[in-house]
Structures are given as C-alpha cells and as structure tokens.
Short mmCIF file of C-alpha atoms and ligand atoms in Angstrom, two decimals:
data_model
loop_
_atom_site.label_atom_id
_atom_site.label_comp_id
_atom_site.label_asym_id
_atom_site.label_seq_id
_atom_site.Cartn_x
_atom_site.Cartn_y
_atom_site.Cartn_z
CA MET A 1 92.13 81.06 113.59
CA PHE A 2 92.16 77.78 111.74
CA PRO A 3 92.58 74.13 114.12
CA SER A 4 96.06 73.92 115.30
CA ALA A 5 97.00 71.24 112.95
CA SER A 6 96.76 73.77 109.85
CA TYR A 7 99.65 75.72 111.48
CA SER A 8 101.67 72.70 112.08
CA GLU A 9 101.37 71.31 108.66
CA ARG A 10 102.77 74.15 107.06
CA ARG A 11 105.94 74.70 109.01
CA HIS A 12 106.29 70.69 108.68
CA GLU A 13 105.91 71.54 104.90
CA LEU A 14 108.35 74.38 104.91
CA LYS A 15 110.94 72.43 107.05
CA THR A 16 110.78 69.87 103.98
CA LYS A 17 112.02 72.57 101.71
CA LEU A 18 115.10 74.00 103.61
CA SER A 19 118.04 72.45 104.88
CA THR A 20 119.68 74.16 107.43
CA GLY A 21 119.98 77.30 109.50
CA ILE A 22 117.24 78.92 111.20
CA LEU A 23 114.57 80.50 110.10
CA LEU A 24 113.01 83.67 111.38
CA PHE A 25 109.62 85.15 111.67
CA PRO A 26 109.73 88.71 113.28
CA GLY A 27 105.90 89.27 113.70
CA ASN A 28 104.99 92.92 113.77
CA GLU A 29 104.94 95.49 116.63
CA GLU A 30 102.25 97.90 117.44
CA SER A 31 103.06 101.30 115.46
CA PRO A 32 102.48 104.50 116.77
CA MET A 33 100.71 106.80 115.05
CA ASN A 34 101.40 110.03 117.02
CA TYR A 35 102.54 108.67 120.49
CA ARG A 36 104.01 105.77 121.82
CA ASP A 37 99.97 104.45 123.49
CA ASN A 38 98.51 105.97 120.27
CA ALA A 39 99.12 102.99 117.74
CA PHE A 40 97.66 102.37 114.01
CA PRO A 41 95.62 99.25 114.34
CA PHE A 42 97.50 96.46 114.56
CA ARG A 43 97.74 94.24 111.82
CA GLN A 44 100.55 91.14 112.24
CA ASP A 45 102.34 89.87 109.51
CA SER A 46 101.35 87.66 107.03
CA SER A 47 103.65 85.20 106.99
CA PHE A 48 103.82 84.99 110.72
CA LEU A 49 99.88 84.51 110.42
CA TYR A 50 100.22 82.07 108.02
CA TYR A 51 102.92 79.53 109.52
CA PHE A 52 102.12 80.43 113.39
CA GLY A 53 98.67 81.99 113.52
CA LEU A 54 98.91 84.01 116.47
CA ASP A 55 97.57 87.48 116.28
CA PHE A 56 99.25 89.43 118.92
CA PRO A 57 101.92 92.07 118.65
CA GLY A 58 105.71 91.48 120.23
CA LEU A 59 106.46 87.93 119.39
CA THR A 60 109.16 86.48 117.02
CA ALA A 61 109.23 82.90 116.01
CA ILE A 62 111.88 80.84 114.91
CA ILE A 63 111.88 77.33 113.24
CA ASP A 64 115.64 75.88 113.96
CA LEU A 65 116.16 73.29 111.08
CA ASP A 66 119.03 71.70 112.48
CA GLU A 67 117.71 71.00 115.92
CA ASP A 68 114.38 70.67 114.63
CA LYS A 69 112.95 73.03 117.54
CA GLU A 70 109.91 75.67 116.93
CA ILE A 71 110.23 78.62 119.43
CA ILE A 72 108.19 81.53 120.50
CA PHE A 73 109.85 84.71 121.81
CA GLY A 74 107.99 87.28 123.69
CA ASN A 75 107.07 88.56 126.60
CA GLU A 76 104.45 88.18 129.47
CA LEU A 77 102.25 91.26 130.06
CA THR A 78 103.36 93.21 132.95
CA ILE A 79 100.65 94.21 135.23
CA ASP A 80 100.40 97.78 134.24
CA ASP A 81 99.79 96.09 131.01
CA ILE A 82 97.10 94.06 132.00
CA VAL A 83 95.79 97.29 134.09
CA TRP A 84 95.35 99.38 130.80
CA MET A 85 94.69 96.85 128.04
CA GLY A 86 93.17 93.77 129.60
CA ASN A 87 94.70 90.17 130.25
CA GLN A 88 95.77 87.81 127.88
CA PRO A 89 96.70 84.03 127.49
CA THR A 90 100.21 83.34 128.84
CA LEU A 91 103.08 82.87 126.24
CA LYS A 92 102.97 79.43 126.84
CA GLU A 93 99.19 79.17 126.07
CA LYS A 94 99.36 81.31 123.23
CA ALA A 95 101.97 79.15 121.89
CA SER A 96 100.41 75.74 122.37
CA GLN A 97 97.07 77.39 120.82
CA VAL A 98 99.10 76.56 117.66
CA ASN A 99 101.68 73.18 118.88
CA ILE A 100 104.46 75.11 119.95
CA LEU A 101 106.40 73.56 122.52
CA HIS A 102 108.94 75.97 123.29
CA THR A 103 108.75 79.69 124.39
CA ALA A 104 111.30 82.17 125.65
CA PRO A 105 111.78 85.89 127.04
CA ALA A 106 112.44 88.22 124.27
CA ASP A 107 115.49 89.43 125.24
CA GLN A 108 117.17 85.56 124.91
CA LEU A 109 116.37 85.92 120.89
CA SER A 110 119.48 87.55 120.18
CA GLY A 111 121.76 85.00 121.98
CA TYR A 112 120.32 82.35 120.51
CA LEU A 113 120.82 83.81 116.97
CA ALA A 114 124.29 84.93 117.69
CA SER A 115 125.38 81.72 118.85
CA ALA A 116 124.15 79.85 115.33
CA LEU A 117 125.87 82.61 113.75
CA LYS A 118 128.95 81.64 115.57
CA SER A 119 128.95 78.64 114.41
CA GLY A 120 128.57 79.15 110.81
CA ARG A 121 124.90 78.45 110.63
CA PRO A 122 122.61 81.02 108.39
CA VAL A 123 119.85 82.61 109.71
CA HIS A 124 117.22 83.04 107.06
CA TYR A 125 115.01 86.23 106.82
CA LEU A 126 112.13 87.36 104.56
CA PRO A 127 112.46 91.22 103.28
CA PRO A 128 111.05 93.29 106.05
CA TYR A 129 108.93 96.46 104.88
CA ARG A 130 108.04 98.00 108.32
CA ALA A 131 110.56 100.11 110.40
CA GLU A 132 110.66 98.65 113.24
CA THR A 133 111.41 95.42 112.29
CA LYS A 134 114.15 96.57 110.15
CA ILE A 135 115.64 98.19 113.28
CA LYS A 136 115.02 94.84 115.10
CA LEU A 137 116.60 92.94 112.47
CA MET A 138 119.86 95.43 112.41
CA GLY A 139 119.98 94.68 116.41
CA LEU A 140 119.41 90.97 115.80
CA LEU A 141 122.04 90.29 112.84
CA ALA A 142 123.68 93.52 112.36
CA ILE A 143 122.84 94.32 108.79
CA HIS A 144 121.92 97.71 108.22
CA PRO A 145 118.24 98.55 106.88
CA ALA A 146 119.75 99.44 103.40
CA LEU A 147 121.09 96.10 102.92
CA GLN A 148 118.47 94.06 104.49
CA GLU A 149 116.22 93.44 101.48
CA GLU A 150 119.38 92.17 99.47
CA LYS A 151 120.59 90.12 101.90
CA ALA A 152 116.88 88.61 102.89
CA SER A 153 117.42 84.14 102.14
CA ALA A 154 115.84 84.01 98.26
CA GLU A 155 115.82 80.09 99.65
CA PHE A 156 113.39 81.11 102.39
CA ILE A 157 111.14 83.08 99.94
CA ARG A 158 111.09 80.49 97.69
CA ALA A 159 109.73 77.78 100.09
CA VAL A 160 107.09 80.66 101.55
CA VAL A 161 105.84 81.38 97.98
CA SER A 162 105.44 77.87 96.94
CA GLN A 163 103.32 77.43 100.03
CA ARG A 164 101.21 80.55 100.41
CA ALA A 165 100.63 80.40 96.39
CA TYR A 166 98.07 77.48 96.80
CA LYS A 167 95.15 78.50 98.85
CA SER A 168 94.02 75.48 101.11
CA ALA A 169 90.16 74.79 101.22
CA GLU A 170 89.67 76.29 104.38
CA GLU A 171 92.03 79.39 103.28
CA ILE A 172 89.45 79.38 100.31
CA GLU A 173 86.57 79.62 102.68
CA GLU A 174 87.59 82.52 104.12
CA ILE A 175 88.75 84.51 101.02
CA GLU A 176 84.80 83.79 100.19
CA LYS A 177 84.03 85.18 103.30
CA ALA A 178 85.58 88.35 102.48
CA VAL A 179 84.65 88.57 99.08
CA GLU A 180 80.76 87.93 100.44
CA LEU A 181 81.43 91.12 102.43
CA SER A 182 83.15 93.19 99.98
CA VAL A 183 80.16 92.56 97.55
CA ARG A 184 77.72 94.24 99.90
CA MET A 185 79.88 97.07 100.39
CA HIS A 186 79.65 97.97 96.97
CA GLU A 187 76.12 97.16 96.88
CA THR A 188 75.58 99.55 99.71
CA ALA A 189 77.30 102.01 98.26
CA MET A 190 75.76 101.84 94.67
CA LYS A 191 72.32 102.16 96.41
CA MET A 192 73.33 104.96 98.88
CA ALA A 193 75.32 107.43 96.19
CA ARG A 194 73.38 110.70 95.58
CA ARG A 195 74.19 113.99 94.14
CA GLY A 196 75.65 116.59 96.45
CA MET A 197 76.64 113.93 98.67
CA LYS A 198 80.59 113.80 99.09
CA GLU A 199 83.09 110.98 98.23
CA VAL A 200 83.71 110.64 102.12
CA GLU A 201 80.12 109.40 102.94
CA LEU A 202 80.57 106.39 100.99
CA ALA A 203 83.91 105.82 101.54
CA ALA A 204 82.90 105.67 105.42
CA GLU A 205 79.77 103.69 104.83
CA VAL A 206 82.01 100.65 103.39
CA GLN A 207 84.58 100.67 105.80
CA ARG A 208 81.87 100.56 108.55
CA ILE A 209 80.22 97.26 106.93
CA ALA A 210 83.77 95.77 107.21
CA VAL A 211 84.62 96.68 110.66
CA ALA A 212 80.95 95.86 112.29
CA ALA A 213 81.34 92.40 110.53
CA GLY A 214 84.49 92.30 113.03
CA GLY A 215 87.21 92.47 110.43
CA GLN A 216 88.50 95.73 109.01
CA LEU A 217 89.31 96.86 105.14
CA ALA A 218 91.93 95.25 103.65
CA PHE A 219 93.47 98.15 101.69
CA PRO A 220 92.51 102.05 102.19
CA VAL A 221 89.08 102.74 100.16
CA ILE A 222 89.53 104.19 96.61
CA CYS A 223 86.10 106.03 96.25
CA THR A 224 86.31 108.62 93.70
CA ILE A 225 84.95 110.18 90.96
CA ASN A 226 88.27 110.72 89.46
CA GLY A 227 88.33 106.85 88.62
CA GLN A 228 91.42 108.04 86.09
CA THR A 229 93.87 108.02 89.09
CA LEU A 230 94.64 104.67 89.67
CA HIS A 231 94.86 104.59 93.54
CA ASN A 232 92.77 107.52 94.57
CA HIS A 233 92.31 107.92 98.66
CA ASN A 234 91.19 111.64 98.33
CA TYR A 235 87.46 112.01 99.48
CA GLY A 236 87.02 115.62 98.95
CA ASN A 237 84.72 115.92 95.99
CA THR A 238 81.25 116.34 95.76
CA LEU A 239 79.17 114.01 93.54
CA LYS A 240 77.43 115.58 90.77
CA SER A 241 75.20 114.69 87.98
CA GLY A 242 77.15 112.95 85.06
CA ASP A 243 80.19 111.88 86.73
CA MET A 244 80.91 108.50 87.56
CA VAL A 245 82.24 106.85 90.88
CA LEU A 246 84.74 104.41 90.90
CA LEU A 247 84.64 102.39 93.94
CA ASP A 248 87.55 99.69 94.52
CA THR A 249 87.37 98.53 98.11
CA GLY A 250 87.47 95.13 100.24
CA ALA A 251 87.18 93.34 103.17
CA GLU A 252 89.63 91.80 105.28
CA THR A 253 88.17 89.03 107.76
CA ALA A 254 88.93 88.44 111.59
CA LEU A 255 91.74 85.85 110.15
CA HIS A 256 93.08 88.60 107.95
CA TYR A 257 92.14 86.86 104.60
CA GLY A 258 90.79 89.69 102.00
CA GLY A 259 88.50 90.40 99.02
CA ASP A 260 89.46 93.17 96.32
CA LEU A 261 86.53 94.34 94.46
CA SER A 262 85.83 97.19 91.57
CA SER A 263 82.62 98.85 90.42
CA THR A 264 81.98 101.97 88.47
CA PHE A 265 78.64 103.52 88.74
CA PRO A 266 77.16 106.70 87.40
CA VAL A 267 75.80 109.39 89.97
CA ASP A 268 72.55 109.62 88.00
CA PRO A 269 69.74 106.64 87.74
CA ALA A 270 71.81 105.99 84.47
CA PHE A 271 75.23 106.31 82.39
CA THR A 272 75.44 108.38 79.48
CA PRO A 273 75.95 107.22 75.98
CA GLY A 274 79.09 107.82 75.82
CA GLN A 275 80.00 106.09 79.63
CA ARG A 276 78.28 103.02 78.29
CA GLU A 277 79.90 102.93 75.38
CA ILE A 278 83.15 102.89 76.90
CA TYR A 279 82.05 100.79 79.82
CA GLU A 280 81.20 98.27 77.45
CA ILE A 281 84.37 97.99 76.16
CA GLN A 282 85.80 97.95 79.52
CA LEU A 283 83.31 94.86 79.83
CA ARG A 284 84.85 92.75 76.71
CA ALA A 285 88.21 93.06 78.01
CA TYR A 286 86.71 92.01 81.35
CA HIS A 287 84.80 88.89 80.01
CA ALA A 288 87.57 87.86 77.84
CA ALA A 289 90.31 88.07 80.45
CA ILE A 290 87.81 85.70 82.56
CA GLU A 291 87.24 83.57 80.08
CA ALA A 292 90.54 83.02 79.47
CA LEU A 293 91.62 81.89 83.05
CA LYS A 294 92.75 78.32 83.17
CA PRO A 295 96.09 76.44 84.71
CA GLY A 296 98.65 76.44 82.23
CA VAL A 297 98.12 79.81 80.58
CA SER A 298 100.15 82.63 81.65
CA ASN A 299 98.43 85.64 83.58
CA ARG A 300 101.03 87.64 80.73
CA ASP A 301 98.98 86.23 77.75
CA VAL A 302 95.70 87.06 79.75
CA HIS A 303 96.49 90.70 80.31
CA LEU A 304 97.88 90.97 76.72
CA LEU A 305 94.62 89.27 75.78
CA ALA A 306 92.73 91.95 78.03
CA CYS A 307 94.45 94.99 76.27
CA ARG A 308 93.91 93.82 72.89
CA THR A 309 90.26 92.96 73.81
CA LEU A 310 90.43 96.79 74.83
CA ALA A 311 92.46 98.25 72.09
CA ALA A 312 89.93 96.37 69.51
CA GLY A 313 87.04 98.00 71.17
CA LEU A 314 88.52 101.55 71.25
CA LYS A 315 89.27 101.26 67.47
CA GLU A 316 85.94 100.62 67.09
CA ILE A 317 85.00 103.95 68.54
CA GLY A 318 87.63 105.69 66.79
CA LEU A 319 90.02 106.43 69.59
CA MET A 320 93.08 104.05 68.46
CA LYS A 321 93.75 103.13 65.13
CA GLY A 322 96.02 101.15 63.02
CA ASP A 323 97.16 96.79 63.70
CA ILE A 324 95.95 96.46 67.21
CA GLU A 325 98.63 93.18 67.58
CA ASP A 326 101.49 96.03 66.95
CA ALA A 327 99.37 98.69 68.71
CA VAL A 328 99.60 96.43 71.56
CA SER A 329 103.01 95.05 71.13
CA GLN A 330 104.29 98.20 71.13
CA GLY A 331 102.45 99.32 74.37
CA ALA A 332 100.14 102.37 72.65
CA HIS A 333 97.20 100.98 74.65
CA ALA A 334 98.68 101.74 77.73
CA MET A 335 97.47 105.40 77.15
CA PHE A 336 94.30 103.95 78.45
CA PHE A 337 95.15 101.02 80.59
CA PRO A 338 98.69 101.62 81.89
CA CYS A 339 98.60 98.91 84.98
CA GLY A 340 97.99 95.25 85.08
CA THR A 341 94.99 93.36 84.68
CA GLY A 342 95.18 91.65 88.16
CA HIS A 343 97.65 90.08 90.93
CA MET A 344 97.37 87.34 93.68
CA MET A 345 94.98 87.63 96.46
CA GLY A 346 95.09 85.92 100.36
CA LEU A 347 96.40 87.36 103.48
CA ASP A 348 97.62 90.18 101.75
CA ILE A 349 95.82 92.06 99.11
CA HIS A 350 98.52 92.19 96.83
CA ASP A 351 99.64 88.76 98.18
CA MET A 352 102.91 88.15 99.57
CA GLU A 353 103.97 91.35 97.61
CA ASN A 354 106.69 92.13 99.88
CA LEU A 355 108.27 89.13 99.21
CA GLY A 356 109.16 90.48 96.33
CA GLU A 357 106.95 90.28 92.74
CA THR A 358 110.23 88.31 90.75
CA TYR A 359 109.30 85.53 93.12
CA VAL A 360 105.74 86.17 93.43
CA GLY A 361 104.60 86.91 89.90
CA TYR A 362 107.49 86.22 87.70
CA ASN A 363 108.87 82.49 88.69
CA GLU A 364 112.12 84.56 88.55
CA GLN A 365 111.82 85.51 84.83
CA PRO A 366 112.82 88.91 83.82
CA ARG A 367 109.51 91.45 83.67
CA SER A 368 109.27 94.11 81.36
CA LEU A 369 110.34 97.66 81.37
CA GLN A 370 107.49 98.40 78.48
CA PHE A 371 105.26 101.48 80.09
CA GLY A 372 101.69 99.51 81.65
CA LEU A 373 103.48 96.21 81.19
CA LYS A 374 106.33 97.00 83.54
CA SER A 375 102.95 97.45 85.96
CA LEU A 376 101.76 94.05 85.76
CA ARG A 377 102.44 92.10 88.97
CA LEU A 378 101.28 88.63 88.18
CA ALA A 379 102.71 87.09 84.65
CA ARG A 380 103.64 83.45 85.96
CA PRO A 381 101.40 80.42 84.21
CA LEU A 382 98.21 79.89 86.30
CA GLU A 383 98.31 77.01 88.49
CA PRO A 384 95.01 75.29 90.66
CA GLY A 385 94.76 76.76 93.89
CA PHE A 386 95.90 80.14 92.99
CA VAL A 387 93.30 83.20 94.10
CA ILE A 388 93.54 86.01 91.67
CA THR A 389 91.83 89.36 90.58
CA ILE A 390 90.80 90.45 87.36
CA GLU A 391 90.74 94.20 86.92
CA PRO A 392 91.22 95.58 83.32
CA GLY A 393 90.23 99.33 83.35
CA ILE A 394 89.87 102.14 81.11
CA TYR A 395 91.06 105.40 82.29
CA PHE A 396 91.69 109.07 80.67
CA ILE A 397 94.61 110.52 82.29
CA PRO A 398 94.71 113.97 80.83
CA GLU A 399 98.25 114.40 82.06
CA LEU A 400 99.71 111.35 80.37
CA ILE A 401 97.38 112.52 77.49
CA GLU A 402 99.28 115.54 77.35
CA ARG A 403 102.62 114.66 77.45
CA TRP A 404 102.27 111.45 75.03
CA LYS A 405 100.26 114.11 73.00
CA SER A 406 103.32 116.54 73.23
CA GLU A 407 105.92 114.03 72.06
CA GLN A 408 103.78 112.78 68.90
CA ARG A 409 104.00 109.15 70.79
CA PHE A 410 102.14 106.49 69.00
CA THR A 411 100.21 108.92 66.70
CA ASP A 412 99.70 105.54 64.29
CA PHE A 413 97.69 103.92 67.05
CA ILE A 414 95.99 106.86 68.83
CA ASN A 415 93.71 109.18 67.46
CA TYR A 416 94.76 112.29 69.31
CA GLU A 417 92.27 114.56 68.11
CA LYS A 418 89.30 112.50 69.23
CA LEU A 419 91.01 111.73 72.45
CA GLU A 420 90.73 115.66 73.03
CA ARG A 421 87.00 114.68 74.18
CA TYR A 422 87.83 112.63 76.59
CA ARG A 423 90.27 114.42 78.70
CA HIS A 424 87.51 114.87 81.35
CA PHE A 425 85.95 111.51 80.99
CA GLY A 426 87.28 109.54 84.05
CA GLY A 427 87.98 106.11 84.66
CA ILE A 428 86.18 102.52 84.23
CA ARG A 429 86.98 99.61 85.90
CA ASN A 430 85.60 96.26 87.39
CA GLU A 431 87.30 93.78 89.61
CA GLU A 432 86.27 90.35 90.71
CA ASN A 433 88.25 87.66 92.59
CA PHE A 434 88.77 83.85 91.10
CA LEU A 435 89.86 81.17 92.32
CA ILE A 436 91.83 78.85 89.83
CA THR A 437 90.92 75.20 89.34
CA VAL A 438 91.81 72.04 87.99
CA ASP A 439 89.89 72.67 84.57
CA GLY A 440 89.50 76.30 84.64
CA HIS A 441 87.88 79.07 87.07
CA ARG A 442 85.72 79.74 89.85
CA LEU A 443 84.26 83.03 91.08
CA LEU A 444 84.68 83.62 94.62
CA GLY A 445 81.52 84.89 96.16
CA ARG A 446 78.52 85.85 94.75
CA PRO A 447 78.71 87.96 91.93
CA LYS A 448 78.29 91.78 92.35
CA PRO A 449 76.58 93.83 89.75
CA VAL A 450 79.20 94.39 86.89
CA ARG A 451 76.31 94.39 83.55
CA ILE A 452 75.07 97.83 82.88
CA ALA A 453 70.96 96.91 83.71
CA ASP A 454 72.51 95.57 87.17
CA VAL A 455 74.39 98.50 87.89
CA GLU A 456 71.57 100.75 86.64
CA ALA A 457 69.13 98.61 88.62
CA MET A 458 71.17 99.64 91.69
CA ARG A 459 71.00 103.23 91.05
CA SER A 460 67.50 103.35 90.56
CA GLU A 461 66.53 101.65 94.17
CA LYS A 462 65.48 104.00 97.00
N1 LIG B 501 92.56 97.11 95.10
C1 LIG B 501 93.80 98.19 94.72
C2 LIG B 501 94.87 97.28 93.90
O1 LIG B 501 94.40 95.96 93.57
O2 LIG B 501 96.02 97.68 93.81
MN1 LIG B 502 93.24 94.61 92.96
#
C-alpha cells in the first residue's frame, strides 16, 4: 500500500467535488470459477483500491458527504475462515491502515442506505461491471441490473475520472516498476522463441515472470503468429520458419498498477525483406505518434497522424493509392489499422474503462462512428500527468480484405490486386508507455527492443 495519507488525501479531494449524498464503493468479492471455494484470482476494484487501498474481498466503503463520515462495512473472519485460509487483520485494523475511523458489519449497510434514500439523499455509485456487484446493488438500491449503468452517477464518475486520470509521483513510480517487468517479459520471450515451440510456451513464461515478481498479468497474454487478430488469446499454434510472433503483454505489480507493451519479432533469426518493409512503416507511424505527444495536443490528432503516416508508407509500397488526407478522413486506412493508437493506463490497463470512455477518453464529446476511428479509446487533449500507451499497428485481416474487396470499398485508395499477396502476412504492432509531462512526454521504464537491429539481436542471442 501507499502511505495511509495518500488515501485520505484522495478521499478529501473527492469530497470537495461532490456536494450531497452518499458515495458507494462496493469492493469486489471472490468470484467462483467452477464451485464456490474455487475462485478466480481475487482482483480488487480499482476505484476501491484508489480511495481505500484495501486488497481484500468482502468490503464495501461509503463516504457520507452530509455527515462527513467514512465507513467500511465488512465481516470479521469466522473461525472456519481462519482454519482454512489463515488469519487476517480485523476490520478495524484494516480500516485504520487507510485512516478510516468507522467500521460496521456488512448487514448494516442496507439499513444505512435505506434511511439515506428515505430522507431524499442520493446514493451515488459507479457503473458496475461484475455480476456479483450488480446483484449486490440490486439488493441495496432496488435497481435492476439492466438499468444500473444508465442510473450510475455522472457526477461521481466525473469526479473519479478527474482524479485518477492524473497520476501522482508514487503512482508513476509503481507504473514504471510494472513497465520494467513487462520489458523483461518481452525480452525473455524474444530470446526464447524457437521454431517448433508452441505459442503457449512463450505465454506461460511471460506469465511466470509477472507472478514470480509478486504480481500478476495486467491482462491475458496476447502471443500469436496470427498478429492480425487484435486480441488473440489462443495459444495453440506451433512457431514455424517465416512466421512472426506478436506479443502483447504486461505485468501488474502487487499494488495493481500495470504495464502494457507489444512487440513483433521473427521466428527466424531475421525478418524477411517483406516483413522488414511493413515493420519499417509501422515504426515510422509509431515514432511520429510519440514525437507528437505533449500537453494540449488531442490524442485524436496523434491517432490521425499515425494513420496518415501508415497510409503514406503503404502508398509508397503500392498497397494504398490516391490522396492520403482523403483516404484517412474517409477511413480507408482502417483496412490495415482498424483500431486506436492507444489508451490511458494505470490501475486498469485500459484505465477506468468501466467508468465509460465517453468520460475517460472523450470529455463527453461525441465519438466517431467510422470503422476504425470508433475504436479509438482516448481522443481528448493530452494533459501533464496522463499515462498512455502508443500502439499503432498494421494488420492484414483476410476476412476484412475479402469483405471490402467484394463490396468494392475504397477502390480509389486500396490496391486490392497487390493486397492479395499479403492476405496471409499477419500483423505487426509495437507498443510502449508514456507519461505526458509539462513540456512533452517521457518514456516509462527502460526502452524495449523496437528497432529492427535490436529485435534481431535478441533473436540471435543464445
Ligand atoms: N494490450 C491490450 C490492449 O491494449 O488492448
Ligand atoms: Mn495497449
């Protein structure tokens, strides 16, 4: 945990942003996998962690704005819990670790909220994303799960986003630990990959590194020779000569801050000339996007710059044609890059995504419905303290090629005849993590191998 004052200061600031009612923070519960006592690894809710720091299941916290009172509701362990799972601090001891004076048994929460609601005071909650929490909210607030998201408190969401979006020095330090570890995961996989290995062997090794360091994976490993599938979680393929591996993985520290890196490397000691050509175009877009990072620049413009750079490179090699500005404004480049250039990162790898990208990434401005641009998670102007990823990619998705070709889409901008030769090329992505500073940006963690020579040097090491 951070020093207890960090949590009380965050709560103090939150309280200044809302005027009346109760702020409700349901912590996460254990979530059964195949029977009650065989649960998925426990992961606390990130907003609960941010304001209350306590990494235990079964807790709900409230901030009563009108009474100026903070209470943690939960139950003490039974003797059976202790016999099977070991002892823990008492509820009072846990609460005092984060400067909370008041605790109460879990079954008193519904009475507390009911009397607030009866006297006309609002109970603010954030959009729930777990079934257990939705059931809990239904019991506490009598709101059907189907309506809970739309009835979540916009005021509360705005207040939380306005704090969590700006990372403090201690958070940045923790994120850098996660990124350092993530670099190690990538370098290890790059060195270890051999023809004949299964993807799962690499995926297992990167997970081992994250877990052995006391944390866990920040998100399920993407490790695939089918890099054109953006989030491929299937590790059944065998690495063959001529393949490239796309690895997108990151560690989460014990305090639950994450790193998120992507690399693409050849199974052979070197890229083929055709792979180099596409890799270099991806790198140009990658570096153009990074160089543009500074306060005041909208991340939408960073993304569009990456798109134009990719499209210009693809035009140079004859895969695209025509006016690049027009091609990108009409969305033709999305054949090769159907997603966004990056996202915020922190306690969640897509930070605060459960609070809604409209609030987190768009300042409540409308988002594009255009294929490709609609998947951009972060479009708002960048500000000092933001931590973001940069991850443009080039993907050759056979089904998308087939679909657009049969519809004769963007024939002014896409050279379908040449594209036929790339149908089974796969995909290439690099990704690193950046802090937006007062005068620009800073790479978090040490650089991972990105340049072709550095990637190939990893592949030739014994
Ligand atoms: N690394 C997975 C993602 O950014 O979506
Ligand atoms: Mn990412």
